XYZ file of C-alpha atoms in Angstrom:
589
model
C -42.245 13.861 -0.791
C -39.422 14.099 -3.365
C -39.918 13.049 -6.975
C -36.171 12.591 -7.494
C -35.275 9.173 -8.914
C -33.499 6.825 -6.485
C -29.728 6.523 -6.279
C -27.867 3.190 -6.192
C -24.328 3.028 -4.751
C -22.137 0.012 -5.594
C -18.698 -1.088 -4.420
C -17.653 -4.201 -6.372
C -18.415 -6.202 -9.505
C -20.641 -8.598 -7.549
C -22.781 -5.627 -6.500
C -23.015 -4.480 -10.115
C -24.169 -7.895 -11.327
C -26.813 -8.109 -8.607
C -27.986 -4.582 -9.400
C -28.497 -5.358 -13.099
C -29.990 -8.812 -12.535
C -32.613 -7.334 -10.192
C -33.330 -4.274 -12.322
C -32.227 -1.668 -9.783
C -30.463 0.246 -12.564
C -33.624 0.975 -14.530
C -35.199 3.663 -12.386
C -32.352 5.850 -11.094
C -28.721 6.891 -11.283
C -25.904 4.439 -10.552
C -22.861 5.508 -8.530
C -19.926 3.537 -7.146
C -17.011 3.870 -4.765
C -14.804 2.027 -7.288
C -14.054 3.634 -10.656
C -13.632 0.272 -12.366
C -17.395 -0.237 -12.243
C -17.804 2.645 -14.688
C -15.996 0.513 -17.272
C -17.491 -2.805 -16.209
C -21.124 -1.705 -16.373
C -20.659 0.213 -19.624
C -18.800 -2.587 -21.429
C -20.797 -5.562 -20.143
C -24.297 -4.148 -19.737
C -24.407 -0.753 -21.445
C -25.267 0.864 -18.111
C -23.918 4.259 -17.068
C -22.177 4.540 -13.709
C -20.276 7.375 -12.031
C -17.562 6.944 -9.414
C -18.118 9.044 -6.305
C -14.499 10.196 -6.483
C -15.580 12.447 -9.379
C -17.204 14.694 -6.767
C -13.730 15.318 -5.305
C -10.682 17.101 -6.693
C -6.985 16.545 -6.076
C -7.080 19.587 -3.777
C -9.966 17.989 -1.868
C -8.000 14.757 -1.503
C -4.921 16.563 -0.199
C -7.023 18.551 2.270
C -8.802 15.440 3.544
C -5.479 13.651 3.894
C -4.008 16.485 5.949
C -7.093 16.618 8.163
C -7.069 12.858 8.725
C -3.392 13.059 9.707
C -3.995 15.746 12.310
C -6.942 13.931 13.871
C -5.244 10.531 14.000
C -2.020 11.933 15.472
C -3.972 13.778 18.168
C -6.150 10.795 19.074
C -3.251 8.326 19.196
C -1.070 10.620 21.297
C -3.932 10.933 23.774
C -4.492 7.171 23.902
C -0.787 6.483 24.384
C -0.659 9.044 27.197
C -3.507 7.284 29.005
C -4.255 3.728 27.862
C -0.659 2.760 27.026
C 0.508 4.038 30.410
C -2.199 1.989 32.071
C -0.943 -1.097 30.210
C 2.637 -0.281 31.229
C 1.690 -0.267 34.896
C 0.415 -3.846 34.671
C 2.988 -5.296 32.244
C 6.130 -3.229 32.731
C 6.302 -2.579 28.973
C 6.807 1.107 28.227
C 5.370 1.095 24.704
C 3.340 3.385 22.475
C 0.731 0.796 21.548
C -1.510 3.057 19.520
C 1.179 4.877 17.559
C 2.613 1.480 16.685
C -0.649 -0.073 15.545
C -2.585 2.808 13.998
C -0.375 5.759 13.027
C -0.259 4.509 9.422
C -3.246 2.272 8.715
C -5.400 4.419 10.998
C -4.902 7.350 8.650
C -6.021 5.278 5.677
C -9.028 4.110 7.678
C -10.145 7.594 8.701
C -9.395 8.990 5.229
C -11.808 6.430 3.768
C -14.579 7.582 6.105
C -13.906 11.272 5.478
C -13.675 10.907 1.695
C -16.901 8.936 1.467
C -18.720 11.375 3.748
C -17.660 14.357 1.653
C -18.617 12.629 -1.602
C -22.050 11.676 -0.237
C -22.637 15.255 0.945
C -22.008 16.517 -2.575
C -24.102 13.714 -4.042
C -27.033 14.839 -1.870
C -26.656 18.386 -3.161
C -26.946 17.178 -6.741
C -29.806 14.747 -6.049
C -31.679 16.589 -3.325
C -34.233 14.394 -1.597
C -33.407 11.245 -3.567
C -33.618 7.929 -1.742
C -30.408 5.887 -1.657
C -30.070 2.160 -2.213
C -26.578 1.475 -0.853
C -24.928 -1.910 -1.180
C -23.408 -2.998 2.083
C -19.688 -2.742 2.630
C -17.523 -3.550 5.635
C -14.846 -1.040 6.540
C -12.391 -3.767 7.528
C -9.616 -3.391 4.996
C -7.312 -1.959 7.647
C -8.922 -2.686 11.022
C -10.692 -5.828 12.200
C -14.005 -4.114 12.793
C -17.683 -4.817 12.250
C -18.380 -1.289 10.996
C -20.320 -1.356 7.758
C -22.252 0.965 5.469
C -25.319 0.880 7.702
C -23.324 2.071 10.714
C -21.572 4.725 8.614
C -24.798 6.196 7.216
C -26.529 6.104 10.604
C -23.657 8.033 12.183
C -22.880 10.513 9.410
C -26.270 10.968 7.720
C -29.000 10.017 10.209
C -31.660 11.966 8.261
C -30.776 10.489 4.867
C -33.465 8.227 3.367
C -31.437 5.121 2.599
C -31.885 1.394 2.232
C -29.003 -1.054 2.707
C -28.830 -3.759 0.040
C -27.214 -6.990 1.289
C -27.478 -9.732 -1.359
C -27.394 -13.308 0.041
C -23.901 -14.755 -0.170
C -22.524 -11.404 -1.237
C -21.637 -10.002 2.179
C -18.124 -8.547 2.123
C -15.653 -10.664 4.059
C -12.516 -9.513 5.803
C -10.439 -8.036 3.025
C -6.794 -8.810 2.472
C -4.110 -6.126 2.446
C -1.077 -6.335 0.244
C 1.255 -3.618 1.667
C 3.637 -4.470 -1.192
C 3.844 -8.193 -0.363
C 0.509 -9.916 -0.988
C 0.054 -9.240 -4.663
C -1.768 -11.900 -6.600
C 0.417 -14.925 -7.281
C -0.203 -18.289 -8.890
C -1.585 -20.680 -6.289
C 1.250 -23.205 -6.618
C 3.894 -20.489 -6.300
C 2.161 -19.135 -3.191
C 2.082 -22.601 -1.600
C 5.770 -23.167 -2.333
C 6.750 -19.772 -0.997
C 4.836 -20.146 2.253
C 5.622 -23.787 3.011
C 8.585 -25.364 1.243
C 10.820 -22.289 1.137
C 10.577 -21.563 4.905
C 11.015 -25.303 5.589
C 14.135 -25.458 3.396
C 15.552 -22.291 4.939
C 14.894 -23.590 8.455
C 16.915 -26.770 7.967
C 19.780 -25.001 6.198
C 20.149 -22.403 8.926
C 22.796 -23.169 11.571
C 21.627 -23.867 15.086
C 21.916 -21.263 17.813
C 25.548 -21.083 18.921
C 26.204 -19.955 22.473
C 28.212 -16.742 22.668
C 27.496 -15.747 19.073
C 25.522 -12.492 18.554
C 21.921 -12.970 17.465
C 20.069 -11.038 14.784
C 16.269 -11.104 14.658
C 14.985 -11.215 11.068
C 11.374 -10.051 10.835
C 9.681 -11.440 7.754
C 8.855 -10.537 5.041
C 12.329 -9.194 4.269
C 11.828 -8.032 0.635
C 15.284 -7.452 -0.904
C 17.013 -8.659 2.274
C 15.781 -12.264 1.978
C 19.392 -13.217 1.230
C 20.165 -12.695 4.934
C 18.405 -15.992 5.662
C 21.232 -17.730 3.781
C 24.241 -15.442 4.124
C 24.103 -14.150 7.692
C 26.634 -16.763 8.796
C 28.510 -14.674 11.375
C 25.522 -14.515 13.713
C 22.644 -16.544 15.051
C 19.784 -15.766 12.655
C 16.513 -15.890 14.586
C 13.531 -15.635 12.244
C 10.187 -14.148 13.239
C 7.554 -15.286 10.777
C 4.028 -14.023 10.397
C 2.640 -16.687 12.752
C 5.001 -15.466 15.485
C 7.025 -17.302 18.114
C 5.623 -20.331 19.996
C 3.568 -19.170 22.967
C 3.769 -20.896 26.350
C 0.819 -21.243 28.678
C 1.077 -19.262 31.900
C 3.737 -16.847 33.038
C 2.682 -14.056 30.683
C 0.914 -10.893 31.771
C -2.795 -11.096 31.172
C -5.472 -8.506 30.701
C -8.460 -7.456 28.693
C -8.712 -4.330 26.577
C -12.283 -3.925 27.802
C -10.938 -3.138 31.281
C -8.925 -0.169 30.006
C -10.019 3.461 30.310
C -10.442 5.160 26.929
C -9.983 8.918 26.686
C -12.132 10.592 24.010
C -11.466 14.223 24.973
C -9.327 14.892 21.881
C -12.011 13.849 19.391
C -13.649 16.614 17.329
C -17.103 16.340 18.896
C -18.987 17.384 15.746
C -17.338 14.888 13.417
C -19.066 11.477 13.350
C -16.251 10.044 11.195
C -13.863 10.532 14.105
C -16.273 8.837 16.501
C -16.475 5.867 14.131
C -12.687 5.837 13.940
C -12.256 5.607 17.716
C -14.978 2.971 17.943
C -13.188 0.880 15.306
C -9.835 1.244 17.068
C -11.365 0.026 20.317
C -12.863 -3.009 18.584
C -9.684 -3.845 16.682
C -7.455 -3.345 19.723
C -9.652 -5.575 21.873
C -9.164 -8.390 19.352
C -5.400 -7.877 18.982
C -4.410 -7.163 22.561
C -4.508 -10.671 24.135
C -2.342 -12.274 21.443
C -0.041 -9.245 21.370
C 0.618 -9.703 25.081
C 1.385 -13.401 24.587
C 3.680 -12.700 21.625
C 5.639 -10.002 23.424
C 6.105 -12.405 26.330
C 7.407 -15.037 23.899
C 9.769 -12.518 22.284
C 10.960 -11.367 25.714
C 11.717 -14.974 26.683
C 13.620 -15.538 23.428
C 15.552 -12.310 23.962
C 16.464 -13.419 27.484
C 17.876 -16.725 26.201
C 19.578 -15.361 23.068
C 19.768 -11.563 23.330
C 19.105 -9.810 20.034
C 21.936 -7.495 19.063
C 19.871 -6.031 16.230
C 16.538 -6.631 14.469
C 15.876 -6.280 10.740
C 12.698 -5.735 8.724
C 12.336 -5.357 4.965
C 8.659 -4.415 4.646
C 6.939 -1.760 6.734
C 5.965 -3.141 10.171
C 2.971 -0.829 10.204
C 0.174 -3.127 11.367
C -0.595 -6.083 13.580
C 2.018 -8.076 15.446
C 4.923 -6.777 13.358
C 4.092 -3.242 14.482
C 3.838 -4.280 18.140
C 7.025 -6.369 17.925
C 9.075 -3.533 16.441
C 7.766 -1.064 19.023
C 8.622 -3.464 21.863
C 12.159 -4.099 20.600
C 12.895 -0.399 20.334
C 11.415 0.218 23.790
C 13.951 -2.184 25.346
C 16.876 -0.727 23.397
C 17.314 -3.267 20.584
C 18.475 -1.379 17.453
C 16.128 -1.889 14.504
C 17.227 -1.736 10.861
C 14.575 -1.198 8.191
C 14.756 -1.246 4.422
C 13.158 0.530 1.486
C 10.705 -1.678 -0.392
C 9.197 0.554 -3.063
C 9.404 4.015 -4.524
C 7.856 7.353 -3.437
C 10.406 7.695 -0.639
C 13.281 10.159 -0.910
C 12.285 11.238 -4.416
C 8.637 12.181 -3.763
C 6.616 13.890 -1.059
C 4.710 11.418 1.141
C 4.755 12.366 4.845
C 2.896 9.177 5.814
C 6.149 7.277 5.268
C 7.261 8.622 8.626
C 4.404 6.579 10.090
C 5.026 3.472 7.986
C 8.837 3.372 7.902
C 11.073 6.195 9.107
C 9.738 6.269 12.684
C 9.878 2.473 13.024
C 13.637 1.941 12.817
C 16.955 3.355 13.963
C 18.652 2.802 10.590
C 16.860 2.942 7.235
C 18.532 1.330 4.212
C 17.615 2.972 0.917
C 17.899 2.232 -2.792
C 19.889 5.457 -3.091
C 18.266 8.510 -1.541
C 20.084 10.212 1.320
C 19.255 11.975 4.561
C 19.806 15.243 2.707
C 17.023 14.272 0.285
C 14.669 13.697 3.218
C 15.554 17.011 4.839
C 14.917 18.843 1.569
C 11.538 17.124 1.180
C 10.506 17.638 4.823
C 12.334 20.712 6.182
C 9.932 20.924 9.145
C 10.188 17.255 10.180
C 12.772 15.780 12.516
C 14.629 12.876 10.881
C 15.097 10.436 13.764
C 16.451 7.523 11.736
C 19.903 7.189 10.229
C 19.580 7.011 6.428
C 22.076 4.724 4.652
C 22.037 4.275 0.838
C 22.898 0.667 -0.069
C 21.418 0.298 -3.560
C 18.691 -1.728 -5.214
C 19.155 -5.492 -5.068
C 16.115 -6.853 -6.907
C 17.379 -5.870 -10.338
C 16.282 -7.389 -13.636
C 18.550 -10.287 -14.654
C 17.634 -10.783 -18.279
C 18.057 -14.001 -20.228
C 20.429 -13.898 -23.186
C 17.784 -13.979 -25.916
C 14.838 -11.772 -25.091
C 11.775 -11.351 -27.262
C 11.619 -7.901 -28.882
C 8.583 -5.755 -28.065
C 7.793 -2.270 -29.330
C 6.105 -1.089 -26.133
C 4.929 -2.529 -22.828
C 2.202 -0.896 -20.750
C 2.228 -2.146 -17.113
C -1.182 -1.118 -15.827
C -1.419 0.281 -12.317
C -3.903 -1.615 -10.164
C -6.860 0.346 -8.866
C -8.282 0.948 -5.395
C -11.676 2.172 -4.283
C -12.453 5.495 -2.680
C -13.116 3.569 0.553
C -9.726 1.826 0.383
C -6.322 3.236 -0.625
C -7.724 5.093 -3.612
C -7.700 8.561 -2.043
C -3.992 8.565 -1.151
C -2.755 8.476 -4.738
C -3.949 9.579 -8.159
C -7.731 9.745 -7.751
C -9.530 6.541 -8.812
C -11.456 8.071 -11.705
C -8.369 9.902 -12.988
C -6.452 6.618 -13.180
C -9.290 4.941 -15.088
C -9.581 7.889 -17.487
C -5.846 7.695 -18.175
C -5.898 3.983 -18.847
C -8.930 4.203 -21.131
C -7.403 6.992 -23.223
C -3.984 5.365 -23.489
C -5.437 1.955 -24.352
C -7.648 3.557 -26.984
C -4.625 5.124 -28.667
C -2.482 1.978 -28.420
C -5.310 -0.053 -29.911
C -5.309 2.216 -32.958
C -1.615 1.776 -33.765
C -1.168 -0.601 -36.727
C 1.702 -3.058 -37.122
C 3.147 -2.561 -33.639
C 3.907 -5.130 -30.967
C 2.255 -3.685 -27.873
C 2.017 -5.677 -24.643
C -0.448 -4.783 -21.908
C 0.830 -6.027 -18.539
C -1.853 -5.888 -15.822
C -1.301 -7.150 -12.289
C -0.987 -10.919 -12.070
C -4.272 -12.748 -12.605
C -6.377 -9.586 -12.899
C -10.066 -9.258 -12.157
C -12.386 -6.313 -12.558
C -12.060 -5.425 -8.855
C -8.302 -4.824 -9.223
C -7.907 -4.027 -12.925
C -10.565 -1.490 -13.963
C -9.920 -1.501 -17.714
C -9.911 -5.304 -18.054
C -13.121 -5.353 -20.178
C -11.525 -2.888 -22.616
C -8.165 -4.441 -23.422
C -9.602 -7.964 -23.419
C -11.430 -7.015 -26.625
C -8.485 -5.327 -28.377
C -7.149 -7.974 -30.729
C -4.015 -6.071 -31.714
C -2.839 -5.770 -28.097
C -1.081 -8.704 -26.487
C -1.958 -9.279 -22.823
C 0.479 -10.990 -20.435
C -0.958 -11.414 -16.954
C 0.519 -14.581 -15.458
C 3.926 -13.141 -14.493
C 5.183 -10.041 -12.706
C 6.598 -7.038 -14.530
C 10.150 -7.942 -13.469
C 9.674 -11.482 -14.778
C 8.408 -10.009 -18.038
C 11.519 -7.836 -18.390
C 13.753 -10.875 -17.930
C 12.386 -12.495 -21.075
C 11.307 -9.508 -23.206
C 13.165 -6.492 -24.587
C 10.773 -3.538 -24.936
C 11.796 -0.462 -26.896
C 9.532 1.672 -24.721
C 7.761 1.454 -21.353
C 4.558 3.431 -20.799
C 3.610 4.176 -17.182
C 0.186 5.571 -16.271
C 1.528 6.323 -12.788
C 5.100 6.606 -11.417
C 4.966 3.415 -9.355
C 7.555 0.714 -8.736
C 7.797 -0.229 -12.460
C 9.643 3.070 -12.923
C 12.498 1.817 -10.734
C 12.348 -1.643 -12.312
C 12.667 -0.210 -15.833
C 14.952 2.756 -15.182
C 18.126 1.022 -16.436
C 16.617 -0.505 -19.579
C 17.783 0.543 -23.020
C 14.272 1.800 -23.704
C 12.249 4.989 -23.756
C 10.315 5.720 -20.569
C 7.011 7.571 -20.880
C 5.676 8.464 -17.441
C 2.534 10.221 -16.227
C 2.497 12.144 -12.967
C 1.120 11.520 -9.468
C -0.272 14.827 -8.138
C -0.787 13.397 -4.635
C 2.904 12.485 -4.239
C 4.821 15.010 -6.369
C 8.494 14.491 -7.098
C 10.927 16.845 -5.426
C 12.252 19.523 -7.819
C 15.675 17.856 -7.827
C 14.307 14.378 -8.522
C 11.997 15.666 -11.247
C 14.840 17.493 -12.990
C 16.868 14.278 -13.049
C 13.912 12.143 -14.135
C 13.074 14.414 -17.063
C 16.570 13.825 -18.421
C 15.743 10.110 -18.610
C 11.986 9.955 -19.208
C 9.201 11.765 -21.006
C 7.177 12.944 -18.025
C 3.845 14.758 -18.157
C 0.532 15.346 -16.392
C -1.295 15.960 -19.667
C -2.925 13.056 -21.517
C -2.845 14.770 -24.898
C 0.861 15.473 -24.506
C 1.490 11.816 -23.618
C -0.439 10.684 -26.697
C 1.767 13.038 -28.702
C 4.903 11.409 -27.262
C 3.506 7.983 -28.154
C 2.729 9.062 -31.718
C 6.293 10.309 -32.163
C 7.652 7.047 -30.753
C 5.690 4.832 -33.139
C 6.720 7.100 -36.017
C 10.375 6.670 -35.020
C 10.796 10.389 -34.346
C 11.012 10.434 -30.531
C 14.446 11.518 -29.361
C 16.215 8.981 -27.163
C 16.761 9.763 -23.491
C 19.362 7.680 -21.687
C 20.726 9.982 -18.979
C 21.442 7.886 -15.873
C 21.552 10.669 -13.245
C 18.216 9.667 -11.690
C 19.168 5.986 -11.562
C 22.610 6.669 -10.095
C 21.085 8.714 -7.289
C 17.779 6.972 -6.460
C 18.253 3.402 -7.761
C 21.931 2.793 -7.150
C 23.730 -0.194 -8.556
C 26.545 -1.821 -6.627
C 27.502 -4.423 -4.056
C 24.299 -4.054 -2.073
C 24.592 -7.385 -0.251
C 28.058 -6.610 1.053
C 26.996 -3.127 2.180
C 24.032 -4.540 4.114
C 26.112 -7.283 5.747
C 28.845 -4.801 6.702
C 26.291 -2.444 8.216
C 24.727 -5.231 10.289
C 28.163 -6.230 11.579
C 28.759 -2.612 12.562
C 25.380 -2.443 14.337
C 26.110 -5.660 16.234
C 29.506 -4.396 17.343
C 27.930 -1.149 18.523
C 25.336 -3.052 20.543
C 27.843 -5.251 22.394
């Protein structure tokens, strides 16, 4: 029998509170799948905690990501060759159901399993024979599945002495996914956006006119929301998240349980892959009936008012939006998609083929070109037409903005079992934020604003307990970063990660200080241009040196606009989009 002290594994702040309140932290080591709990437990309770991502390196993360990609692609191709063909025989719809639904989120799902399994293997090596107390967690961020920590440990570590801790009232519910659109918003604003705005748009939109071409607008549209008001040459048919009205009867019926599932392509020795297929089967069984009804409703609408073209503004990479887009393309309706963030033509991220490039016939960009894509992915076939139209959601500042020395928009954090392993590793992000906040808190007589995500909590903002206590730092958390820039004039913007705030701040008359993302490196060309505009580094000590020079007034200004002109173009974006849609409609007639 081992004398090793027990190990406790946490996932969220509620787990941490329960652990401390019940004294589980007193007799063993505390680990977590979320790096923010390192800060939370240390600041609130004086308890040491280590994120499991610290057992993994950037090279490990890249290797796991590549492996997950290969497995998912192989499994989905096999399922589409068998199950999707079986569905086609009964419905007449020649669709790749599994590529549509799981080629993107499926990779995140499997990556979470693989990353956790590898971290636990290394944890066992360090604490040989130790008994684990693991707080329960449902792996349902991406797929609607009942898989939880108990099922994961039973499949991947059947000989591991472990106890599942499930506090009453603390069971993880189905988790929301933002995918760039569901970021925290004030409750009133969310209600207005989801009720009054669609209602107002509905009654302003002209009725369907016979003989006029129809364009299907698939919400959310991101920077193409203006099409709801300005697409006056065509019938604008809007598909919202609740779908089209479904009629009883007349639609093909079927149950996913009656389908034959092929598991021959699964790596037989990898339990993570078996869990992955099991979760896909469960999720697909829940989605399939409504998907069939929705496609029937879309087909009926298309028969009455044929769609000349369809448009989406946010990746249709899951659920009904994924199925809808796949169906439209299968029947020959051209689909136009749009860029809705960064890390596209400037940085290496092959999963964007699964989320965006392979889900449309034309892809509208903020500025990058097809040549940029070919240089980034010389071995990939670019099947979509890439059209630069510019960035529409620019900052429109008020006349009198409040001066600020520096603003620090904090990047939100994800757990190892969520999106955390497909970007800067969770613990690396927390270490960056802690070090940068520590330096900023030591600067006297400076106006420094910390801008976390809207309405932050410890489960999204890992360093919240730190900057809440820093009296010389001003915290603004009730507005977005773009809204902040409309009313404030910072002299410098500090970025702990090259996310969307880089594009939002690129045209400011301000210094940009940017830290790297080793998971999605910039292309050599993009990095050369960016370094002419921003102070860019992977080294924390070098970044602190840049900050010291800035506050001393000795940091040389960088205002080169080459990066912005290429990747965040300014111009008549609305007219370019409208002209392109007219061209697509004419080509479809």
